[in-house]
Coordinates of C-alpha atoms in Angstrom, one line a residue:
A1 CA 71.2 125.3 112.0
R2 CA 67.9 125.2 114.0
N3 CA 65.5 122.3 114.3
L4 CA 67.8 119.9 112.4
D5 CA 68.8 116.4 113.3
L6 CA 72.6 116.7 113.2
T7 CA 73.0 112.9 113.4
L8 CA 71.5 112.3 109.9
P9 CA 73.8 111.2 107.2
A10 CA 75.4 113.9 105.2
N11 CA 73.3 113.3 102.1
K12 CA 70.1 113.8 104.1
L13 CA 71.4 116.6 106.4
L14 CA 72.6 118.7 103.5
A15 CA 69.5 118.1 101.3
P16 CA 68.3 121.1 99.3
A17 CA 65.3 121.5 101.8
N18 CA 67.8 122.3 104.6
I19 CA 69.6 125.0 102.7
H20 CA 67.9 128.2 103.9
P21 CA 68.5 131.2 106.2
T22 CA 67.4 129.3 109.4
G23 CA 69.1 126.0 108.3
F24 CA 72.4 125.8 106.4
E25 CA 73.8 128.7 104.4
L26 CA 76.5 128.4 101.7
R27 CA 79.1 131.0 101.8
E28 CA 82.1 131.4 99.4
I29 CA 85.2 132.8 101.0
T30 CA 88.2 133.9 98.9
R31 CA 91.5 133.9 100.8
A32 CA 94.1 136.4 100.1
T33 CA 96.5 133.8 98.7
D34 CA 94.0 132.1 96.4
A35 CA 95.5 133.5 93.3
Y36 CA 98.7 132.3 91.7
G37 CA 100.2 132.1 88.3
A38 CA 102.3 129.2 87.1
E39 CA 104.2 128.0 84.1
L40 CA 106.5 125.2 83.2
H41 CA 108.8 125.1 80.1
I42 CA 110.8 122.0 79.1
A43 CA 113.2 121.8 76.2
S44 CA 114.5 118.3 75.7
A45 CA 116.4 116.1 73.2
Y46 CA 117.1 112.4 73.2
A47 CA 119.1 109.7 71.4
M48 CA 118.9 105.9 71.5
A49 CA 120.7 103.0 70.1
D50 CA 119.6 99.3 69.8
V51 CA 122.6 97.0 69.2
N52 CA 122.9 93.2 68.9
L53 CA 126.1 92.0 70.5
G54 CA 126.6 88.6 69.0
G55 CA 123.8 86.1 68.8
R56 CA 122.6 86.2 72.4
W57 CA 123.2 89.7 73.7
R58 CA 121.3 92.8 73.1
L59 CA 122.1 96.4 74.3
V60 CA 119.5 99.1 74.3
A61 CA 120.8 102.4 75.5
G62 CA 119.7 106.0 75.4
V63 CA 119.8 109.3 77.0
R64 CA 117.3 112.2 77.4
V65 CA 118.4 115.7 78.3
E66 CA 115.9 118.1 79.8
D67 CA 116.2 121.8 80.5
A68 CA 113.2 122.5 82.8
D69 CA 112.1 125.9 84.1
Q70 CA 109.1 125.8 86.5
K71 CA 107.8 129.0 88.1
V72 CA 104.9 129.7 90.5
I73 CA 104.1 133.3 91.5
T74 CA 101.6 133.7 94.4
E75 CA 100.3 137.1 95.1
D76 CA 97.6 138.9 97.2
P77 CA 94.9 140.3 94.9
Y78 CA 93.6 142.5 97.8
N79 CA 96.9 144.1 98.5
P80 CA 98.7 145.6 95.5
L81 CA 101.7 146.6 97.7
A82 CA 102.3 142.9 98.9
V83 CA 105.5 141.4 97.6
P84 CA 104.6 138.2 95.5
V85 CA 106.1 134.9 96.6
V86 CA 108.1 133.4 93.7
A87 CA 109.0 129.8 93.7
R88 CA 111.3 128.9 90.7
L89 CA 113.0 125.5 89.9
R90 CA 115.6 125.5 87.0
N91 CA 117.1 122.2 86.4
R92 CA 119.1 120.5 83.6
D93 CA 118.9 116.8 83.9
A94 CA 120.6 114.1 81.8
L95 CA 118.4 111.0 82.0
P96 CA 120.1 107.9 80.8
A97 CA 118.4 104.5 80.3
I98 CA 120.4 101.3 79.7
S99 CA 119.1 97.7 79.3
L100 CA 121.2 94.7 78.6
V101 CA 119.4 91.5 77.6
W102 CA 120.9 88.0 77.5
N103 CA 118.9 85.3 75.6
L104 CA 119.3 82.3 77.7
T105 CA 117.2 80.2 75.4
K106 CA 114.7 80.9 72.6
K107 CA 112.1 81.4 75.3
Q108 CA 114.1 82.8 78.1
N109 CA 115.8 86.1 78.9
F110 CA 117.8 87.7 81.7
R111 CA 117.5 91.5 81.7
L112 CA 119.6 94.0 83.6
A113 CA 118.5 97.7 83.4
Y114 CA 119.5 101.1 84.8
S115 CA 117.6 104.3 84.4
R116 CA 117.3 107.8 85.9
T117 CA 114.1 109.8 86.1
V118 CA 112.8 113.0 87.9
S119 CA 109.6 114.0 89.8
R120 CA 108.8 117.7 89.8
P121 CA 106.3 119.1 92.4
D122 CA 102.9 120.1 91.3
F123 CA 102.1 123.9 91.0
R124 CA 99.9 124.0 94.1
E125 CA 102.7 122.2 96.1
L126 CA 104.9 125.1 95.4
S127 CA 102.4 127.9 96.1
P128 CA 102.1 129.0 99.8
F129 CA 98.3 129.2 99.7
D130 CA 95.9 127.2 101.8
F131 CA 93.4 124.9 100.2
T132 CA 91.1 122.3 101.8
D133 CA 91.1 118.7 100.6
V134 CA 87.7 117.6 99.5
V135 CA 88.2 114.2 101.1
G136 CA 89.2 114.5 104.8
G137 CA 88.7 118.3 105.1
W138 CA 92.4 118.8 105.9
A139 CA 93.9 122.3 105.3
T140 CA 97.1 122.0 103.2
V141 CA 99.6 124.6 102.3
G142 CA 102.4 124.6 99.6
N143 CA 106.1 125.1 100.1
P144 CA 107.9 127.4 97.7
K145 CA 111.3 126.0 98.7
L146 CA 110.6 122.4 97.4
K147 CA 113.2 120.8 95.1
R148 CA 112.5 118.3 92.3
A149 CA 113.2 114.8 93.2
A150 CA 115.8 112.6 91.3
I151 CA 115.3 108.9 91.1
R152 CA 117.8 106.1 90.1
N153 CA 116.4 102.7 89.2
V154 CA 118.3 99.4 88.9
D155 CA 116.5 96.1 88.3
A156 CA 117.3 92.6 87.1
S157 CA 114.7 90.0 85.9
W158 CA 114.5 86.6 84.5
E159 CA 111.6 86.1 82.0
W160 CA 110.1 83.1 80.4
F161 CA 107.8 83.1 77.6
P162 CA 106.0 79.7 77.3
G163 CA 104.1 80.7 74.2
G164 CA 101.8 83.4 72.9
D165 CA 101.5 86.3 75.3
Q166 CA 102.2 84.1 78.3
V167 CA 104.9 85.2 80.7
V168 CA 106.5 84.1 84.0
A169 CA 108.9 86.7 85.4
V170 CA 110.9 87.2 88.6
S171 CA 112.5 90.6 89.2
G172 CA 114.6 92.3 91.8
F173 CA 114.8 96.1 91.9
W174 CA 116.5 99.0 93.8
K175 CA 115.2 102.6 93.7
E176 CA 117.1 105.5 95.1
F177 CA 115.4 108.8 95.7
V178 CA 117.2 112.2 96.3
D179 CA 115.1 114.9 97.7
P180 CA 111.8 112.9 97.6
I181 CA 108.7 115.1 98.2
E182 CA 106.6 114.0 101.2
L183 CA 103.5 115.3 103.1
M184 CA 103.8 116.4 106.7
F185 CA 101.4 117.4 109.4
E186 CA 102.0 120.6 111.3
P187 CA 100.4 121.0 114.8
G188 CA 98.5 124.1 115.6
I189 CA 94.9 125.2 116.4
T190 CA 93.8 122.9 113.6
L191 CA 96.0 120.3 111.9
R192 CA 97.6 121.6 108.7
R193 CA 99.5 119.7 106.1
T194 CA 102.5 120.9 104.0
Y195 CA 105.0 119.4 101.6
A196 CA 108.8 118.9 102.3
N197 CA 111.7 117.2 100.8
A198 CA 113.3 114.3 102.6
R199 CA 117.1 114.0 102.2
W200 CA 117.2 110.5 100.7
A201 CA 115.1 107.4 100.4
R202 CA 115.4 103.9 98.9
N203 CA 113.1 101.1 97.9
R204 CA 114.3 97.6 97.3
G205 CA 112.5 94.4 96.8
F206 CA 111.4 91.8 94.3
E207 CA 108.3 91.1 92.2
V208 CA 106.7 87.9 90.6
E209 CA 104.6 88.3 87.5
L210 CA 102.5 85.6 85.8
R211 CA 100.4 85.8 82.6
R212 CA 98.8 82.5 81.7
R213 CA 96.1 81.2 79.4
F214 CA 94.3 78.0 80.3
Q215 CA 93.6 76.7 76.8
S216 CA 93.1 73.0 77.8
L217 CA 89.8 73.7 79.7
P218 CA 86.7 72.0 78.4
H219 CA 84.8 74.0 75.8
Y220 CA 81.8 74.6 77.9
M221 CA 84.0 76.4 80.5
G222 CA 85.1 79.0 77.9
Q223 CA 88.5 80.6 77.6
L224 CA 90.3 81.6 80.8
A225 CA 93.4 83.8 81.3
V226 CA 95.1 85.1 84.5
V227 CA 97.4 88.1 84.8
T228 CA 98.9 88.5 88.3
N229 CA 101.8 90.1 90.1
F230 CA 103.0 90.3 93.6
A231 CA 105.7 92.7 95.0
V232 CA 107.5 92.9 98.3
I233 CA 109.1 96.2 99.0
D234 CA 111.5 97.3 101.7
S235 CA 111.5 101.1 102.1
R236 CA 113.7 103.5 104.2
V237 CA 114.0 107.3 104.4
R238 CA 116.8 109.5 105.6
V239 CA 115.6 112.7 107.3
P240 CA 117.4 116.1 106.5
D241 CA 119.4 117.4 109.4
E242 CA 117.1 120.6 109.6
Q243 CA 114.1 118.2 110.2
R244 CA 115.7 116.0 112.9
Y245 CA 114.2 117.9 115.7
T246 CA 110.9 118.4 113.9
V247 CA 109.7 115.0 112.8
T248 CA 108.4 112.6 115.4
N249 CA 109.9 109.4 114.0
L250 CA 113.3 109.4 112.3
V251 CA 113.1 105.8 111.1
R252 CA 110.2 105.2 108.8
P253 CA 109.3 104.1 105.2
L254 CA 108.9 106.4 102.3
M255 CA 105.4 108.1 102.4
G256 CA 102.8 106.2 100.3
Q257 CA 104.8 103.1 100.0
S258 CA 103.2 99.7 100.9
R259 CA 105.3 96.8 101.8
Y260 CA 103.1 94.3 99.9
V261 CA 101.3 95.0 96.6
F262 CA 99.1 92.4 94.8
N263 CA 97.2 92.7 91.5
S264 CA 95.3 90.1 89.7
V265 CA 93.2 90.2 86.5
V266 CA 91.1 87.1 85.5
D267 CA 89.7 87.2 82.0
W268 CA 86.9 84.8 80.8
S269 CA 85.3 84.6 77.4
R270 CA 82.8 82.4 75.5
P271 CA 82.8 83.3 71.8
D272 CA 79.8 81.2 71.1
W273 CA 77.9 83.3 73.7
R274 CA 79.5 86.5 72.5
S275 CA 80.4 87.2 76.1
S276 CA 83.5 88.2 77.9
C277 CA 84.1 89.1 81.6
R278 CA 87.0 90.6 83.5
V279 CA 87.4 90.5 87.3
L280 CA 90.1 92.9 88.8
L281 CA 91.5 92.5 92.4
N282 CA 94.0 95.0 93.9
A283 CA 95.3 94.7 97.4
V284 CA 97.9 96.8 99.2
S285 CA 99.2 96.8 102.8
R286 CA 99.2 99.7 105.2
R287 CA 101.3 102.7 104.2
L288 CA 102.4 106.0 105.6
A289 CA 99.9 108.8 104.6
A290 CA 101.3 111.7 106.4
I291 CA 104.4 112.4 108.6
G292 CA 103.8 113.6 112.2
T293 CA 105.9 116.5 113.6
F294 CA 106.6 117.9 117.1
G295 CA 105.3 114.8 118.9
L296 CA 102.4 114.0 116.7
E297 CA 102.5 110.4 115.5
D298 CA 102.6 109.5 111.9
I299 CA 99.3 108.7 110.1
Y300 CA 99.0 105.4 108.3
Q301 CA 96.4 104.3 105.7
E302 CA 95.4 100.8 106.6
P303 CA 95.3 97.9 104.1
D304 CA 93.0 98.4 101.1
V305 CA 91.4 95.7 99.0
F306 CA 89.4 96.5 95.9
L307 CA 87.3 94.1 93.6
D308 CA 85.9 95.3 90.2
L309 CA 84.1 93.5 87.4
V310 CA 83.5 94.3 83.7
Y311 CA 81.1 92.2 81.5
D312 CA 80.6 92.7 77.8
L313 CA 77.9 91.2 75.7
T314 CA 77.8 91.5 71.9
L315 CA 74.1 91.8 71.0
S316 CA 74.4 91.3 67.3
E317 CA 76.3 88.8 65.1
T318 CA 78.0 91.7 63.2
G319 CA 79.3 93.1 66.5
S320 CA 77.8 96.5 65.9
W321 CA 75.8 96.5 69.3
T322 CA 77.5 95.9 72.6
L323 CA 76.2 95.9 76.1
R324 CA 78.7 96.6 78.9
F325 CA 78.1 96.2 82.7
V326 CA 80.6 97.6 85.1
G327 CA 80.7 97.0 88.9
E328 CA 83.3 98.9 90.9
N329 CA 84.3 98.5 94.6
L330 CA 82.1 95.5 94.9
T331 CA 83.2 94.8 98.5
D332 CA 82.3 98.4 99.5
H333 CA 85.8 98.8 101.0
Q334 CA 86.2 100.8 104.1
F335 CA 89.0 103.3 104.0
R336 CA 90.7 103.7 107.4
W337 CA 93.5 105.8 108.7
T338 CA 95.1 105.4 112.2
Q339 CA 97.4 107.6 114.2
G340 CA 99.4 106.0 117.1
G341 CA 97.2 103.0 116.9
L342 CA 94.0 105.1 117.2
L343 CA 91.4 105.6 114.5
H344 CA 92.0 108.9 112.8
Q345 CA 89.5 108.8 109.9
Q346 CA 87.3 106.3 108.1
F347 CA 84.7 106.3 105.4
R348 CA 83.2 104.2 102.6
L349 CA 82.7 105.3 99.0
G350 CA 79.9 102.8 98.3
R351 CA 79.5 100.5 95.3
T352 CA 79.3 101.9 91.7
F353 CA 77.3 100.1 88.9
K354 CA 77.2 101.2 85.3
L355 CA 75.2 99.9 82.3
G356 CA 75.9 101.2 78.9
F357 CA 75.3 100.4 75.2
S358 CA 77.6 101.1 72.3
F359 CA 77.3 101.0 68.5
S360 CA 80.0 100.7 66.0
V361 CA 79.7 101.2 62.2
F362 CA 82.9 99.4 61.4

């Protein structure tokens, strides 16, 4: 690009006026492996029973059986003699779910539950074609040897219902993953990411949940309700033997799993003003974003905090016309990734504001 200030922000540098033969040119390149066909067929059946065991015990149990056939065929459209790469997963899974509830009092429960679920790879995760992430610009290639992941869940919780929809709950949980799918970095001329199965992983921790309405507030303060939960999670992964000499760190958490997760929603309403407002806060601690191999350090996404707001105003007494204002990412959060303690990537998405009207005839 000639006579262009390359230090300008992207929205100015790539403006329509700079797209010309002596500036920037847009070229579409089709790779040989850009074409693949895929299909997923699932046949399933389930049964469930809900049984009261005496006056204070309740058992809810069921099972779902799935026959899944997932196939991805990747071929080179420019070479009819090339042998297509076929990735096929055939699995029959029995997925039980059992919940035992003990009514401690009329307002308190103790719940013990077990379930089994599966997580299947996406089609593009099974296809060995390169694609470039829109955010980050990393080249990523699928892995036709991926397996589906099996997940076992055990949790126990104490629940208290003070009245209405109010809840106070404390839960402990254990999750076991067999063949979890993770994202890895491969060194080379340029960094490339791919998908691989870890051998085993587990998450364990506890969660505290609160839903509370403050009905005793003075009338002029309106009605206030809070929904919040906080979780602490300890995560560990067991690396397959064939990866022990490939991955850089053998001891690490499960990819994408934060140690701390906090969510809170505050609802406020004034019926006499025909107004309601909701504030949403979400915060997560740092988490593994991609696994380093052959000496490359793991990449971590640093803590994220998001603040959103939704305000609704009913413009007519009949409720037909409503005005809604939405503000997203009010703190203009900065996304940051680090590798070995050094900054790897960072950006901001900016704040988003929306204003809309709605009309209802009912």
